[in-house]
Short mmCIF file of C-alpha atoms in Angstrom, two decimals:
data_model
loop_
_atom_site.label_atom_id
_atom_site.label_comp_id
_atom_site.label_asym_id
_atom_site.label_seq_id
_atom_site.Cartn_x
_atom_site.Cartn_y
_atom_site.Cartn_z
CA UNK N 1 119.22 139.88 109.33
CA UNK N 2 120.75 141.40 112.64
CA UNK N 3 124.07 143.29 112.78
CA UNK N 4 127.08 141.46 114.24
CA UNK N 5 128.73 143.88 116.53
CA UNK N 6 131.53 141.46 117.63
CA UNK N 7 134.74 141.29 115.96
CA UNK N 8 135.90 138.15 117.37
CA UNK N 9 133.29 135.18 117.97
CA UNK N 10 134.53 132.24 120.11
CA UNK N 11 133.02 128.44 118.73
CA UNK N 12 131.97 125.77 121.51
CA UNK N 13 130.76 122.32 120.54
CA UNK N 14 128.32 119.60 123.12
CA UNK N 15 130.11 116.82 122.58
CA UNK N 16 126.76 114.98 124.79
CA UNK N 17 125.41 112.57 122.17
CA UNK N 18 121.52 113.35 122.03
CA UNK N 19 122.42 117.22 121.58
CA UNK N 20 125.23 117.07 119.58
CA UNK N 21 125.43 121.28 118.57
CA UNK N 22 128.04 124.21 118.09
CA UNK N 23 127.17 127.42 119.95
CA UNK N 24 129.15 130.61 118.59
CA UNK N 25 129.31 133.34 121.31
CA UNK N 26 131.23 136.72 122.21
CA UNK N 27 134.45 136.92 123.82
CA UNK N 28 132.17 137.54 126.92
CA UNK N 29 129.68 134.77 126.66
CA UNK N 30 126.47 136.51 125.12
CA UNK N 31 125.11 133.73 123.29
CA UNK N 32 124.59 134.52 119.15
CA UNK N 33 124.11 131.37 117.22
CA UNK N 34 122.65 127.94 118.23
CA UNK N 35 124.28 125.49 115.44
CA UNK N 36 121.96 121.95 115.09
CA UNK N 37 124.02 119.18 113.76
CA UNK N 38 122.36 116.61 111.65
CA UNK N 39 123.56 113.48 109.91
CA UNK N 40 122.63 110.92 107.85
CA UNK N 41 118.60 112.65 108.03
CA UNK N 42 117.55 113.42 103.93
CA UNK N 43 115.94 116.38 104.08
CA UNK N 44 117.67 118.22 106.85
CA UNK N 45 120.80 120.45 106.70
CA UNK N 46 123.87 119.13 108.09
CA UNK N 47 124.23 122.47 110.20
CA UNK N 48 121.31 124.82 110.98
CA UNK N 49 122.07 128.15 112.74
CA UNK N 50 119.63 129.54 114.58
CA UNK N 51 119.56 133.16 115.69
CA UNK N 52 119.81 132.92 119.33
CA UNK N 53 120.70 130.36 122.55
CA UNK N 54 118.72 127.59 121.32
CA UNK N 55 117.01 125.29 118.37
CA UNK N 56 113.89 127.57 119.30
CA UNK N 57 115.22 130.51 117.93
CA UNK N 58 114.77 131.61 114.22
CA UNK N 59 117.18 130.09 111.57
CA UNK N 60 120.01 132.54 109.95
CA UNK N 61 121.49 130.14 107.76
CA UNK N 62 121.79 126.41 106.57
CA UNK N 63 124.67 124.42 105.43
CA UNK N 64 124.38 121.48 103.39
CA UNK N 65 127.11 118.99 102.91
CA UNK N 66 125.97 116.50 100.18
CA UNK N 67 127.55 113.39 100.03
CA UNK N 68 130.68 111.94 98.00
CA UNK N 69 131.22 115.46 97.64
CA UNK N 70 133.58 117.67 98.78
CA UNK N 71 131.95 120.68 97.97
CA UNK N 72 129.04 122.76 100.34
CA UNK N 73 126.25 124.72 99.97
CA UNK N 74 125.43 127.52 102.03
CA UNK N 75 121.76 128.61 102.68
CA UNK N 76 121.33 132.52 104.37
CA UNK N 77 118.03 133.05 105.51
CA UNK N 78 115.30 130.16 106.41
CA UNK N 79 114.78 127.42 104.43
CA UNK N 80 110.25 127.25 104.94
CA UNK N 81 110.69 131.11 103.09
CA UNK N 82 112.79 129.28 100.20
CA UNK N 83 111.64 133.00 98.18
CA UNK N 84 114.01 134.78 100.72
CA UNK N 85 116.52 132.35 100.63
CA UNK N 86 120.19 133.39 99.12
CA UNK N 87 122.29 130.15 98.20
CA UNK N 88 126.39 129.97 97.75
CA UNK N 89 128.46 127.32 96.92
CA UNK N 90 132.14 126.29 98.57
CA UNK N 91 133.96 124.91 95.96
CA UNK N 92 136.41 122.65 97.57
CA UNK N 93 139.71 123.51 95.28
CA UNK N 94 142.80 120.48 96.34
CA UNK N 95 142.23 117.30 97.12
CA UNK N 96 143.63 117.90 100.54
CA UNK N 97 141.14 120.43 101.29
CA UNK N 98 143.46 122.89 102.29
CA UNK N 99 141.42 125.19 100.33
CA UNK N 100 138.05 126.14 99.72
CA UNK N 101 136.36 129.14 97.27
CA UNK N 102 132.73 131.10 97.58
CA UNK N 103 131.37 133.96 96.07
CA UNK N 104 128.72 136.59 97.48
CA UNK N 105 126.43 137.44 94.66
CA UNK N 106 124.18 140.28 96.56
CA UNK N 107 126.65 142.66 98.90
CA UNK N 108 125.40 146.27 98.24
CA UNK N 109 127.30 147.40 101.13
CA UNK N 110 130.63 146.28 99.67
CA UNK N 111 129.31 147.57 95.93
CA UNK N 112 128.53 150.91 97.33
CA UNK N 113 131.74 151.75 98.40
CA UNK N 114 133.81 150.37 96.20
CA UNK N 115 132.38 150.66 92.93
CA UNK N 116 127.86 151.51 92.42
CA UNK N 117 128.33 149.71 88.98
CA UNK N 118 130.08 146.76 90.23
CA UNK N 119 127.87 143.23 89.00
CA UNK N 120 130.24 140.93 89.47
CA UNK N 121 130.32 138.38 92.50
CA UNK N 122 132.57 139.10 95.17
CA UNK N 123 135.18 136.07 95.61
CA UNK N 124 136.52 134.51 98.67
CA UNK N 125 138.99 131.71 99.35
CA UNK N 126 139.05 130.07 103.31
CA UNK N 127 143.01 128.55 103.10
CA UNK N 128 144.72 126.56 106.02
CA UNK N 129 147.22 128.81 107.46
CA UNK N 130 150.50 127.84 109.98
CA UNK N 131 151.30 131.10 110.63
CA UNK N 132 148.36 133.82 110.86
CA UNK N 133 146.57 133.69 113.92
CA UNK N 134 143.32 135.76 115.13
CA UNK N 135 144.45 138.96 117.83
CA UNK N 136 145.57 137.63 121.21
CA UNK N 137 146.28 134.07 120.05
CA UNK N 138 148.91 131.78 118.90
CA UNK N 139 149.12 128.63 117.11
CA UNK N 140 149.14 124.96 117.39
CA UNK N 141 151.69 124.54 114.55
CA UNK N 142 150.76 120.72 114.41
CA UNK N 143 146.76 121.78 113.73
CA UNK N 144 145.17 121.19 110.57
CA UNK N 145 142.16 123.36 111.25
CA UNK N 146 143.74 126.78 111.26
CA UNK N 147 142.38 129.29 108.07
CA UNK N 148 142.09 132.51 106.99
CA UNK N 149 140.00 134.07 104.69
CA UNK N 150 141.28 135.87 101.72
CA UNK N 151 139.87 138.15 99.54
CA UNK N 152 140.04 137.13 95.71
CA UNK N 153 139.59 140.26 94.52
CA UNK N 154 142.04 142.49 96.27
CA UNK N 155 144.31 139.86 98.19
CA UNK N 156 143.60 141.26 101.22
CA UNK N 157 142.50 139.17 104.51
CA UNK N 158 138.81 139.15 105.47
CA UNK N 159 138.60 136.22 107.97
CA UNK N 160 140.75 134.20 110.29
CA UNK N 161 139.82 130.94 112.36
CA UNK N 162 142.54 129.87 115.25
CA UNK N 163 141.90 126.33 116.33
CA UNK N 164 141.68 125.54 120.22
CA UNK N 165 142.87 122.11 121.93
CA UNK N 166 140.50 122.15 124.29
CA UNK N 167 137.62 119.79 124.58
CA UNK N 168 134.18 122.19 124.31
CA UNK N 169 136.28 124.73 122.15
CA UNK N 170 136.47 124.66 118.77
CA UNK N 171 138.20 128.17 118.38
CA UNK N 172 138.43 131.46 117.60
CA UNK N 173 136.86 133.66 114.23
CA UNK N 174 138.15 136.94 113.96
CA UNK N 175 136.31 139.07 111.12
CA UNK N 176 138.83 141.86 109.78
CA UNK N 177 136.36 142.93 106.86
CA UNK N 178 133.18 145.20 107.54
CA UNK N 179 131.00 144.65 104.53
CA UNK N 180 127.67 144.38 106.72
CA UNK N 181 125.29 141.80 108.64
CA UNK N 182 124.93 139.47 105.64
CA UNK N 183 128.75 139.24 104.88
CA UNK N 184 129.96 138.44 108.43
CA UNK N 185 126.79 135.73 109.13
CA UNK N 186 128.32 134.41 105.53
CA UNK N 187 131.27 133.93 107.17
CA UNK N 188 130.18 132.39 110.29
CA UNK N 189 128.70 130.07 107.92
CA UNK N 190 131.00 129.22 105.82
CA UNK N 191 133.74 128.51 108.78
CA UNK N 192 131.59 126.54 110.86
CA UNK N 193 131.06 124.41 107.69
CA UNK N 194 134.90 124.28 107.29
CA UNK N 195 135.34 122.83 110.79
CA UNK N 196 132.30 120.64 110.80
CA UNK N 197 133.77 118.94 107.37
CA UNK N 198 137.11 117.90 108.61
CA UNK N 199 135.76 116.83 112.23
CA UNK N 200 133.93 114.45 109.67
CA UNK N 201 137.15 113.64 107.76
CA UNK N 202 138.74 112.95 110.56
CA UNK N 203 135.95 110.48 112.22
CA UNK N 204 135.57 108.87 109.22
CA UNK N 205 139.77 108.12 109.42
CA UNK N 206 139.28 106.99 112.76
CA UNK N 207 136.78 104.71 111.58
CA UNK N 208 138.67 103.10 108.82
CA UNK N 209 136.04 104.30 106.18
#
């Protein structure tokens, strides 16, 4: 999978109905991800990143968000080489989903440095934050969709997301942690997934559902 050189990655959304679709870029507009949105299709993820400006461009990752469940899966890799695939699970952990848990089964970049005989799965937690903000911003104290990402294992902070008012923004994802390509698209993942599940939450609200 291709090295992320960006520390920060800004999230944008189409909010135009027949391409509804997240785009995650650089700070200075370089295009990285193309994220389809699906729902209500069996078969087909509820996000699908693809590697470059468009739905033409080979998938990364996959997200699936099955339903009456609070919990996601995360796909790396593309789902028509289901051999190469590598599968997580977000385990959503309060009922306000204020928090939610993964694991990375396969980092040897992380294992190499800290420990070669380290087995176990390396343990993250994404929790809604009102005070920690990525570099250069500040915070909308009245926004639910605010997180950082905490390491299990040492306490230490990997991730943050700072929400954005604007219409076409969704926000900001700072990555503090360097444990290599598959980590940081992990994260991507994982956060985009975050945000896509409460924009559901809250449509559904609207809604009356």
């Amino acid at each position: 999978m291709a090295a992320t050189t960006e520390r920060q990655f800004v999230i944008t959304r189409n909010l135009w109905r027949l391409s509804r679709h997240y785009s995650v870029v650089t700070p200075h507009g370089d295009n990285l991800y193309y994220v389809e949105r699906s729902v209500c299709r069996p078969g087909k993820a509820d996000l699908t990143m693809h590697l470059g400006p468009d739905k033409t461009a080979p998938v990364a990752a996959v997200c699936h968000m099955p339903h009456l469940s609070g919990n996601l899966k995360i796909g790396l890799g593309d789902p028509s080489r289901p051999e190469a695939m590598q599968w997580e699970d977000m385990i959503k952990q309060t009922l306000t989903a204020s928090e939610y848990q993964w694991a990375m089964t396969d980092l040897p970049q992380r294992r190499a440095n800290l420990d070669p005989a380290r087995t176990a799965p390396l343990r993250f937690a994404w929790k809604r934050t009102h005070s920690v903000a990525a570099d250069g911003l500040s915070l909308w104290s009245l926004s639910t969709r605010n997180y950082k990402l905490i390491d299990l294992d040492t306490g230490q902070r990997a991730a943050v997301f700072t929400s954005d008012r604007t219409a076409t923004r969704c926000g900001v994802l700072q990555i503090d942690a360097t444990h290599g390509p598959d980590f940081d698209l992990m994260v991507i993942a994982t956060c985009l997934g975050l945000y896509e599940k409460a924009y559901r939450r809250s449509q559904s609200r609207g809604s009356g559902s």
